[in-house]
Amino acid sequence: MTQQVQRADFDRVMVPNYAPAAFVPVRGQGSRVWDQQGKEYVDFAGGIAVNSLGHAHPALVAALTEQAGKLWHVSNSLTNEPALRLASKLVETTFAEKVFFCNSGGEANEAAFKLARRYAIDKFGPDKVEIIAFNNAFHGRTFFTVSVGGQSKYSDGFGPKPGGITHLPFNDLDALAKQISDKTCAVVMEPLQGEGGITPATQAFIEGARALCDKHNALLVFDEVQSGNGRTGTLYAYQSFGVVPDILTTAKGLGGGFPIGAMLTTADIASHLAVGTHGSTYGGNPLGCAVAEAALGIISQPAVLAAVQDKHNRFKQRLNAINAQYQCFSEIRGMGLLIGAALVPALAGKAKDFMNAGAKEGVMVLQAGPDVIRFAPSLVIPDADIDEGLNRFERAVAAVVAK
Ligand SMILES: *Cc1c(COP(=O)(O)O)cnc(C)c1O
């Protein structure tokens, strides 16, 4: 018999680094989720921009179960067919010539930052190690990636940090021009900052950063862990900006809910990670790659990507209408299906209240910091689910504003 468990058990047996919601989901289908009590939710959270095709998508279930009956894991002392097919697909659809697989966004960035350092040291000598990153960025929770991320609340309190990292204000090209030098090995940015508050790079900033990197032989690294895999309406966000990075990292939506990460780069840069310089036991395992291959096959279809923009407009129109009624948002921003509704000063710090009120009304939303409500639903969410979810969200807004 299966042991009965409930939310209270979290506090009993789990490390307290998370504060999960009061309900425990047990089943999902498309953009709907059901909890232990059978209550139904519209899912605008998407497992934090991970469930790119919703829950239990038939193509992903088929890919996973078919691969599960064949081969799960072989390690990187062997290669495997799903990994080779997925890497080929990524090379065909992006600037990349080479791919490294891992299991998460943090690992993809760890690989990217190590590669940027190795490349610069090999080519230009031991002093070229400075990494420039931006305030409010988020790049993962390993000690290197959390140090490159620009949020001290995540990186302080663990003793000495990896050095050689500088943080600048995001979208401030003058500050970047002043700081970058021939000692800079990489400039690292999210083209659309996710955790930091759904803040897109400006076109001038992203183009200017590219030019400055070229001038100083620094690599431009785009962290597309959250903005990638169709999230912004192009396969990767760099394609919307028309600015090509030297290294791109991704994860989250790539596996549609199965853990997988990837680092994409050129053949020249990749050649600096020679045999033995970096690795991952599970990286590129057949299960993850088979699911990601199926997910990418759907997400990369032009009709699917075009629909992301239509759904963005549908969200925005309704959120504007809600705002006209309740004057709760100072700005509604983002790209594709990564949308942020920034709260007005009178509601500052209350994003979590909106999440909780949403759950009560039967809709799951996210926050991006204390002042921004974030929407990151399935890329193929039906319009009817958007409308129903926003009906419920409007009731949640009414409840929070009335308090
Ligand atoms: C979520 C996220 C990460 C970290 O990914 P994990 O899979 O949690 O390690 C890194 N960068 C960005 C931009 C993210 O949104």
Coordinates of N, CA, C and O and ligand atoms in Angstrom, one line a residue, residues 103-107 109 138-141 190 194-195 223-226 251-252, ligand 1:
N103 N 22.1 18.6 -17.1 CA 20.8 18.3 -16.5 C 20.0 19.4 -16.0 O 18.9 19.2 -15.5
S104 N 20.6 20.6 -16.1 CA 19.9 21.8 -15.5 C 20.4 23.1 -16.1 O 21.5 23.1 -16.7
G105 N 19.8 24.2 -15.7 CA 20.2 25.5 -16.2 C 21.5 25.9 -15.5 O 22.4 26.4 -16.1
G106 N 21.6 25.6 -14.2 CA 22.8 26.0 -13.5 C 24.0 25.2 -14.0 O 25.1 25.8 -14.2
E107 N 23.8 24.0 -14.4 CA 24.9 23.2 -14.9 C 25.3 23.7 -16.3 O 26.5 23.7 -16.7
N109 N 25.1 26.8 -17.3 CA 25.9 28.0 -17.1 C 27.3 27.7 -16.5 O 28.2 28.4 -16.9
F138 N 19.9 36.1 -12.9 CA 19.9 34.8 -12.3 C 20.4 33.8 -13.2 O 20.0 33.7 -14.3
H139 N 21.5 33.1 -12.7 CA 22.1 32.1 -13.6 C 22.2 30.7 -13.0 O 22.9 29.9 -13.5
G140 N 21.6 30.5 -11.8 CA 21.7 29.2 -11.2 C 22.1 29.3 -9.8 O 22.4 30.3 -9.2
R141 N 22.3 28.1 -9.1 CA 22.6 28.0 -7.7 C 23.9 27.3 -7.3 O 24.1 27.1 -6.2
E190 N 21.0 37.5 -19.5 CA 19.7 37.0 -20.0 C 19.1 38.0 -21.0 O 18.9 39.1 -20.6
G194 N 14.5 36.9 -16.3 CA 13.3 36.2 -15.8 C 13.1 36.4 -14.3 O 12.3 37.2 -13.9
E195 N 13.9 35.7 -13.5 CA 13.7 35.8 -12.0 C 13.8 37.2 -11.5 O 13.2 37.6 -10.6
D223 N 22.3 33.6 -21.5 CA 21.6 32.6 -20.6 C 20.1 32.6 -21.1 O 19.3 33.5 -20.7
E224 N 19.8 31.6 -21.9 CA 18.4 31.4 -22.3 C 17.8 30.2 -21.7 O 17.0 29.5 -22.3
V225 N 18.2 30.0 -20.4 CA 17.6 28.9 -19.7 C 16.0 29.1 -19.6 O 15.3 28.1 -19.8
Q226 N 15.6 30.3 -19.4 CA 14.2 30.6 -19.2 C 13.6 31.2 -20.5 O 12.5 30.8 -20.9
A251 N 17.8 25.3 -20.8 CA 17.3 24.1 -20.0 C 15.8 24.3 -19.9 O 15.2 24.2 -20.9
K252 N 15.3 24.4 -18.6 CA 13.8 24.6 -18.4 C 13.0 24.0 -19.5 O 12.7 22.8 -19.5
Ligands
LIG1 C1 16.0 28.8 -13.8 C2 17.2 29.5 -14.3 C3 18.5 29.1 -14.1 C4 18.8 27.9 -13.3 O1 18.3 26.7 -13.8 P1 18.3 25.4 -12.9 O2 17.7 24.4 -13.8 O3 17.4 25.7 -11.7 O4 19.7 25.1 -12.4 C5 19.6 29.8 -14.8 N1 19.3 30.8 -15.5 C6 18.1 31.3 -15.7 C7 17.9 32.5 -16.6 C8 17.0 30.7 -15.1 O5 15.8 31.2 -15.3

